[in-house]
Amino acid sequence: MEPLARLARHAYRIRRFALRMGEVQGQGYIGQALGLADVLATAYCHALNLRPEQPEWPGRDRFLLSHGHYAIALYAALLEAGVLPEAELETYGSDDSRLPMSGMATYTPGMEMSGGSLGQGLPIAVGIALGLRMQGNPAFVYNSMSDGELDEGSTWEAAMSAAHHKLGNLIVLVDINRQQADGNSHDVLGFEPLADKWASFGWHVQRIDGNHLASVVSAFDQARALTQPVPRVILLDTLMGKGVPFLETREKNHFIRVEPDEWQEAIRVLDTAYHQGAAQ
């Protein structure tokens, strides 16, 4: 199987895992999981240096989920990467589950931080990246964050610190899906021109279509290969609900409640589109 075809299959399976977990609870941050699946497939099945059977391996690349409400998306990626067993999927959001609805490092193997209080991930990532460099550990630190976190002052303080300390081992992924709990991200607090802002803070910047797999792979490869001692950011324009048209077109996708019969319909639509595309 060609590399992009292989990653497309991983992205499809991540979306499918997320939908199956959503069905367990009947609701969840499914729009974000579907939108970020191509990015997570690239991260966990192409870019990150990991040992699935050894989640605490010191040499691993760290992937921080700052936006903890995206946990269902990360669980799906950890399932696909072999860090978590597929049988555990059915426990999502249940009492005593290792898969709580918001990401918690104390519960889940492969979850590097307890996220959800927006604006905390990048400061933590800066500290980890600085610490790894002081130890002589060549691992990369990835910080995945939402466009809503661009509203937080701590994000920009951390951005300044990362550039000041020349953290070339730090890669930030910003999911620009343009939705927040309070409405359209631009209406809550405008953040454009975003690429120019990050560049002015001393970062290497790429802005791409986060649902175009070849572009995502190229951006990850470029960020890792860069030789200049500067932090790197990939700005990812994504579509909430990607892969399931009747979810893509919902006016509000920040937190989705899906009717019982719609879960299986969503999976059917996803399966059909993937298999038709794979057959072409």
Short mmCIF file of C-alpha atoms in Angstrom, two decimals:
data_model
loop_
_atom_site.label_atom_id
_atom_site.label_comp_id
_atom_site.label_asym_id
_atom_site.label_seq_id
_atom_site.Cartn_x
_atom_site.Cartn_y
_atom_site.Cartn_z
CA MET A 1 0.00 0.00 0.00
CA GLU A 2 1.33 3.45 -0.93
CA PRO A 3 2.26 5.67 2.06
CA LEU A 4 -0.58 8.17 1.52
CA ALA A 5 -3.09 5.37 0.99
CA ARG A 6 -1.90 3.79 4.23
CA LEU A 7 -2.32 7.05 6.13
CA ALA A 8 -5.74 7.60 4.55
CA ARG A 9 -6.76 4.24 5.97
CA HIS A 10 -5.45 5.23 9.41
CA ALA A 11 -7.39 8.52 9.24
CA TYR A 12 -10.56 6.64 8.24
CA ARG A 13 -10.15 4.22 11.14
CA ILE A 14 -9.53 7.08 13.59
CA ARG A 15 -12.79 8.70 12.45
CA ARG A 16 -14.59 5.38 12.78
CA PHE A 17 -13.22 4.75 16.29
CA ALA A 18 -14.34 8.24 17.33
CA LEU A 19 -17.87 7.65 16.03
CA ARG A 20 -18.06 4.32 17.85
CA MET A 21 -17.01 5.97 21.11
CA GLY A 22 -19.49 8.79 20.54
CA GLU A 23 -22.24 6.23 20.13
CA VAL A 24 -21.43 4.81 23.58
CA GLN A 25 -22.39 8.13 25.22
CA GLY A 26 -24.74 9.46 22.52
CA GLN A 27 -22.87 12.75 22.36
CA GLY A 28 -19.45 14.29 22.37
CA TYR A 29 -16.82 16.37 20.62
CA ILE A 30 -17.20 14.35 17.45
CA GLY A 31 -16.89 17.30 15.08
CA GLN A 32 -13.36 18.00 16.30
CA ALA A 33 -12.35 14.34 16.11
CA LEU A 34 -13.53 13.99 12.53
CA GLY A 35 -11.88 17.27 11.55
CA LEU A 36 -8.49 16.45 13.12
CA ALA A 37 -8.27 12.80 12.03
CA ASP A 38 -5.89 13.45 9.13
CA VAL A 39 -3.53 15.33 11.44
CA LEU A 40 -3.63 12.63 14.11
CA ALA A 41 -3.10 9.86 11.56
CA THR A 42 -0.01 11.70 10.31
CA ALA A 43 1.24 12.28 13.84
CA TYR A 44 0.74 8.79 15.25
CA CYS A 45 1.24 6.68 12.15
CA HIS A 46 4.00 8.64 10.40
CA ALA A 47 5.83 11.31 12.38
CA LEU A 48 6.05 10.55 16.09
CA ASN A 49 8.85 8.40 17.49
CA LEU A 50 6.94 6.10 19.85
CA ARG A 51 6.97 2.64 21.35
CA PRO A 52 3.27 1.70 21.69
CA GLU A 53 4.03 -1.06 24.18
CA GLN A 54 6.12 1.39 26.25
CA PRO A 55 4.09 4.63 26.62
CA GLU A 56 6.56 6.03 29.20
CA TRP A 57 9.69 5.34 27.13
CA PRO A 58 12.04 8.30 27.88
CA GLY A 59 13.08 8.69 24.23
CA ARG A 60 9.53 9.13 22.95
CA ASP A 61 8.25 12.23 21.21
CA ARG A 62 5.69 13.93 23.47
CA PHE A 63 2.24 14.80 22.12
CA LEU A 64 0.39 17.21 24.41
CA LEU A 65 -3.36 17.57 24.00
CA SER A 66 -3.89 21.07 25.34
CA HIS A 67 -7.53 21.12 24.24
CA GLY A 68 -8.56 18.33 26.59
CA HIS A 69 -12.11 18.19 25.24
CA TYR A 70 -10.58 16.63 22.09
CA ALA A 71 -9.79 13.52 24.14
CA ILE A 72 -12.09 11.32 22.05
CA ALA A 73 -9.95 12.20 19.03
CA LEU A 74 -6.70 11.34 20.79
CA TYR A 75 -8.11 8.07 22.16
CA ALA A 76 -9.02 7.09 18.61
CA ALA A 77 -5.43 7.80 17.52
CA LEU A 78 -4.01 5.86 20.48
CA LEU A 79 -6.26 2.94 19.57
CA GLU A 80 -5.05 3.06 15.97
CA ALA A 81 -1.41 3.34 17.06
CA GLY A 82 -1.72 0.28 19.31
CA VAL A 83 -1.17 2.13 22.58
CA LEU A 84 -4.70 1.23 23.73
CA PRO A 85 -6.62 -1.99 23.01
CA GLU A 86 -9.67 -1.70 20.79
CA ALA A 87 -11.80 -3.57 23.34
CA GLU A 88 -11.46 -0.59 25.69
CA LEU A 89 -13.36 1.62 23.25
CA GLU A 90 -16.69 0.46 24.69
CA THR A 91 -15.82 1.93 28.10
CA TYR A 92 -15.53 5.52 26.80
CA GLY A 93 -16.84 8.04 29.33
CA SER A 94 -17.98 5.36 31.77
CA ASP A 95 -17.22 5.11 35.49
CA ASP A 96 -13.69 3.86 36.18
CA SER A 97 -12.82 3.98 32.48
CA ARG A 98 -9.31 4.88 31.34
CA LEU A 99 -11.03 6.96 28.65
CA PRO A 100 -12.75 9.87 30.43
CA MET A 101 -14.54 12.48 28.33
CA SER A 102 -11.81 15.05 29.01
CA GLY A 103 -8.15 14.10 28.75
CA MET A 104 -6.46 13.17 32.03
CA ALA A 105 -2.85 12.00 32.12
CA THR A 106 -3.34 10.02 35.34
CA TYR A 107 -5.94 7.78 33.65
CA THR A 108 -4.79 7.10 30.11
CA PRO A 109 -1.55 5.60 28.75
CA GLY A 110 -0.14 7.93 26.11
CA MET A 111 -1.93 11.01 27.47
CA GLU A 112 0.89 13.40 28.35
CA MET A 113 -1.10 16.10 30.16
CA SER A 114 -4.47 16.74 31.75
CA GLY A 115 -5.89 19.36 29.40
CA GLY A 116 -9.05 21.32 29.06
CA SER A 117 -8.26 24.60 30.78
CA LEU A 118 -7.39 26.35 27.55
CA GLY A 119 -4.07 28.10 27.25
CA GLN A 120 -2.14 25.70 29.51
CA GLY A 121 -0.72 23.29 26.94
CA LEU A 122 1.82 25.55 25.26
CA PRO A 123 3.38 26.77 28.53
CA ILE A 124 3.73 23.12 29.63
CA ALA A 125 5.15 22.17 26.23
CA VAL A 126 7.75 24.93 26.47
CA GLY A 127 8.86 23.62 29.86
CA ILE A 128 9.08 20.03 28.64
CA ALA A 129 10.96 21.03 25.47
CA LEU A 130 13.44 23.07 27.50
CA GLY A 131 13.90 20.23 29.98
CA LEU A 132 14.50 17.64 27.26
CA ARG A 133 17.10 19.84 25.63
CA MET A 134 18.90 20.31 28.96
CA GLN A 135 18.95 16.50 29.33
CA GLY A 136 20.36 16.03 25.83
CA ASN A 137 17.21 14.14 24.81
CA PRO A 138 16.56 14.65 21.05
CA ALA A 139 12.80 13.99 21.30
CA PHE A 140 10.31 16.43 19.80
CA VAL A 141 7.45 17.96 21.77
CA TYR A 142 4.16 18.48 19.93
CA ASN A 143 1.47 20.70 21.37
CA SER A 144 -1.98 20.35 19.82
CA MET A 145 -4.26 23.29 20.55
CA SER A 146 -7.48 24.88 19.37
CA ASP A 147 -8.00 28.26 17.75
CA GLY A 148 -9.94 29.18 20.91
CA GLU A 149 -6.65 29.05 22.79
CA LEU A 150 -5.42 31.96 20.71
CA ASP A 151 -7.67 34.09 22.95
CA GLU A 152 -5.50 33.24 25.97
CA GLY A 153 -2.64 35.50 27.01
CA SER A 154 -0.68 32.54 28.37
CA THR A 155 -0.46 31.15 24.83
CA TRP A 156 1.38 34.23 23.58
CA GLU A 157 3.63 34.45 26.65
CA ALA A 158 4.67 30.87 25.96
CA ALA A 159 5.17 31.65 22.27
CA MET A 160 7.59 34.43 23.21
CA SER A 161 9.42 32.14 25.64
CA ALA A 162 9.80 29.36 23.06
CA ALA A 163 11.37 31.75 20.55
CA HIS A 164 13.61 33.31 23.22
CA HIS A 165 14.94 29.89 24.22
CA LYS A 166 15.30 28.79 20.57
CA LEU A 167 13.28 25.64 21.08
CA GLY A 168 13.79 23.87 17.79
CA ASN A 169 12.38 20.69 19.36
CA LEU A 170 8.90 22.22 19.75
CA ILE A 171 6.17 21.83 17.13
CA VAL A 172 2.77 23.42 17.69
CA LEU A 173 -0.38 22.31 15.86
CA VAL A 174 -3.25 24.81 15.83
CA ASP A 175 -6.63 23.43 14.80
CA ILE A 176 -8.42 26.31 13.07
CA ASN A 177 -11.98 24.99 12.85
CA ARG A 178 -13.52 28.41 13.54
CA GLN A 179 -15.93 27.23 16.23
CA GLN A 180 -15.96 27.80 19.97
CA ALA A 181 -18.55 27.15 22.65
CA ASP A 182 -19.61 30.80 22.37
CA GLY A 183 -19.84 30.86 18.56
CA ASN A 184 -17.64 31.55 15.56
CA SER A 185 -14.03 32.00 16.65
CA HIS A 186 -13.62 35.19 14.63
CA ASP A 187 -16.69 36.71 16.29
CA VAL A 188 -15.48 35.86 19.80
CA LEU A 189 -12.04 37.40 19.26
CA GLY A 190 -10.48 37.92 15.85
CA PHE A 191 -6.98 36.50 15.45
CA GLU A 192 -6.01 37.12 11.82
CA PRO A 193 -3.50 37.62 10.23
CA LEU A 194 -2.44 34.53 12.16
CA ALA A 195 0.59 33.42 10.15
CA ASP A 196 2.10 36.91 10.37
CA LYS A 197 1.53 37.00 14.14
CA TRP A 198 3.35 33.74 14.80
CA ALA A 199 6.15 34.77 12.45
CA SER A 200 6.53 38.07 14.27
CA PHE A 201 7.03 36.10 17.49
CA GLY A 202 10.01 34.34 15.90
CA TRP A 203 8.43 31.07 14.83
CA HIS A 204 8.74 29.08 11.61
CA VAL A 205 5.19 29.08 10.25
CA GLN A 206 3.26 26.87 7.84
CA ARG A 207 -0.45 27.23 7.10
CA ILE A 208 -2.16 24.37 5.29
CA ASP A 209 -5.43 22.59 4.65
CA GLY A 210 -5.55 20.23 7.63
CA ASN A 211 -7.80 17.83 5.75
CA HIS A 212 -5.48 17.46 2.75
CA LEU A 213 -3.35 14.50 3.78
CA ALA A 214 -0.41 15.09 1.45
CA SER A 215 -0.11 18.68 2.70
CA VAL A 216 -0.26 17.55 6.32
CA VAL A 217 2.49 14.96 5.79
CA SER A 218 4.68 17.50 4.00
CA ALA A 219 4.20 20.06 6.77
CA PHE A 220 5.12 17.56 9.51
CA ASP A 221 8.20 16.46 7.57
CA GLN A 222 9.31 20.04 7.00
CA ALA A 223 8.81 20.96 10.66
CA ARG A 224 10.93 18.02 11.81
CA ALA A 225 13.66 18.54 9.21
CA LEU A 226 14.17 22.26 9.81
CA THR A 227 17.72 22.92 11.01
CA GLN A 228 17.28 26.46 12.38
CA PRO A 229 16.97 26.59 16.19
CA VAL A 230 13.48 28.09 16.18
CA PRO A 231 10.11 26.70 17.32
CA ARG A 232 7.72 25.59 14.57
CA VAL A 233 3.97 26.02 14.21
CA ILE A 234 1.60 24.39 11.72
CA LEU A 235 -1.69 26.24 11.31
CA LEU A 236 -4.33 23.74 10.19
CA ASP A 237 -7.56 24.85 8.57
CA THR A 238 -9.97 21.98 9.23
CA LEU A 239 -13.64 21.20 8.66
CA MET A 240 -15.67 20.10 11.67
CA GLY A 241 -17.36 16.76 11.03
CA LYS A 242 -15.09 15.97 8.06
CA GLY A 243 -16.09 12.76 6.31
CA VAL A 244 -19.75 12.74 7.37
CA PRO A 245 -21.59 15.32 5.23
CA PHE A 246 -24.69 15.63 7.41
CA LEU A 247 -22.41 16.51 10.36
CA GLU A 248 -20.18 18.82 8.29
CA THR A 249 -23.16 21.04 7.48
CA ARG A 250 -24.57 21.41 10.99
CA GLU A 251 -24.60 25.02 12.09
CA LYS A 252 -23.09 24.24 15.51
CA ASN A 253 -20.59 21.39 15.74
CA HIS A 254 -18.67 22.31 18.89
CA PHE A 255 -20.49 19.66 20.94
CA ILE A 256 -22.69 17.25 19.03
CA ARG A 257 -25.74 15.39 20.23
CA VAL A 258 -26.63 12.77 17.66
CA GLU A 259 -29.89 10.87 17.52
CA PRO A 260 -29.53 7.11 18.23
CA ASP A 261 -30.21 6.10 14.64
CA GLU A 262 -27.75 8.68 13.28
CA TRP A 263 -24.62 7.07 14.72
CA GLN A 264 -24.85 4.00 12.53
CA GLU A 265 -25.83 6.17 9.57
CA ALA A 266 -22.71 8.27 10.14
CA ILE A 267 -20.55 5.13 10.21
CA ARG A 268 -22.27 3.81 7.06
CA VAL A 269 -21.63 7.08 5.21
CA LEU A 270 -18.00 7.11 6.35
CA ASP A 271 -17.48 3.47 5.34
CA THR A 272 -19.06 3.96 1.93
CA ALA A 273 -17.01 7.05 1.11
CA TYR A 274 -13.75 5.41 2.19
CA HIS A 275 -14.27 2.16 0.33
CA GLN A 276 -15.40 3.93 -2.83
CA GLY A 277 -12.33 6.14 -2.70
CA ALA A 278 -10.00 3.20 -2.01
CA ALA A 279 -11.43 1.31 -4.99
CA GLN A 280 -10.73 4.15 -7.43
#
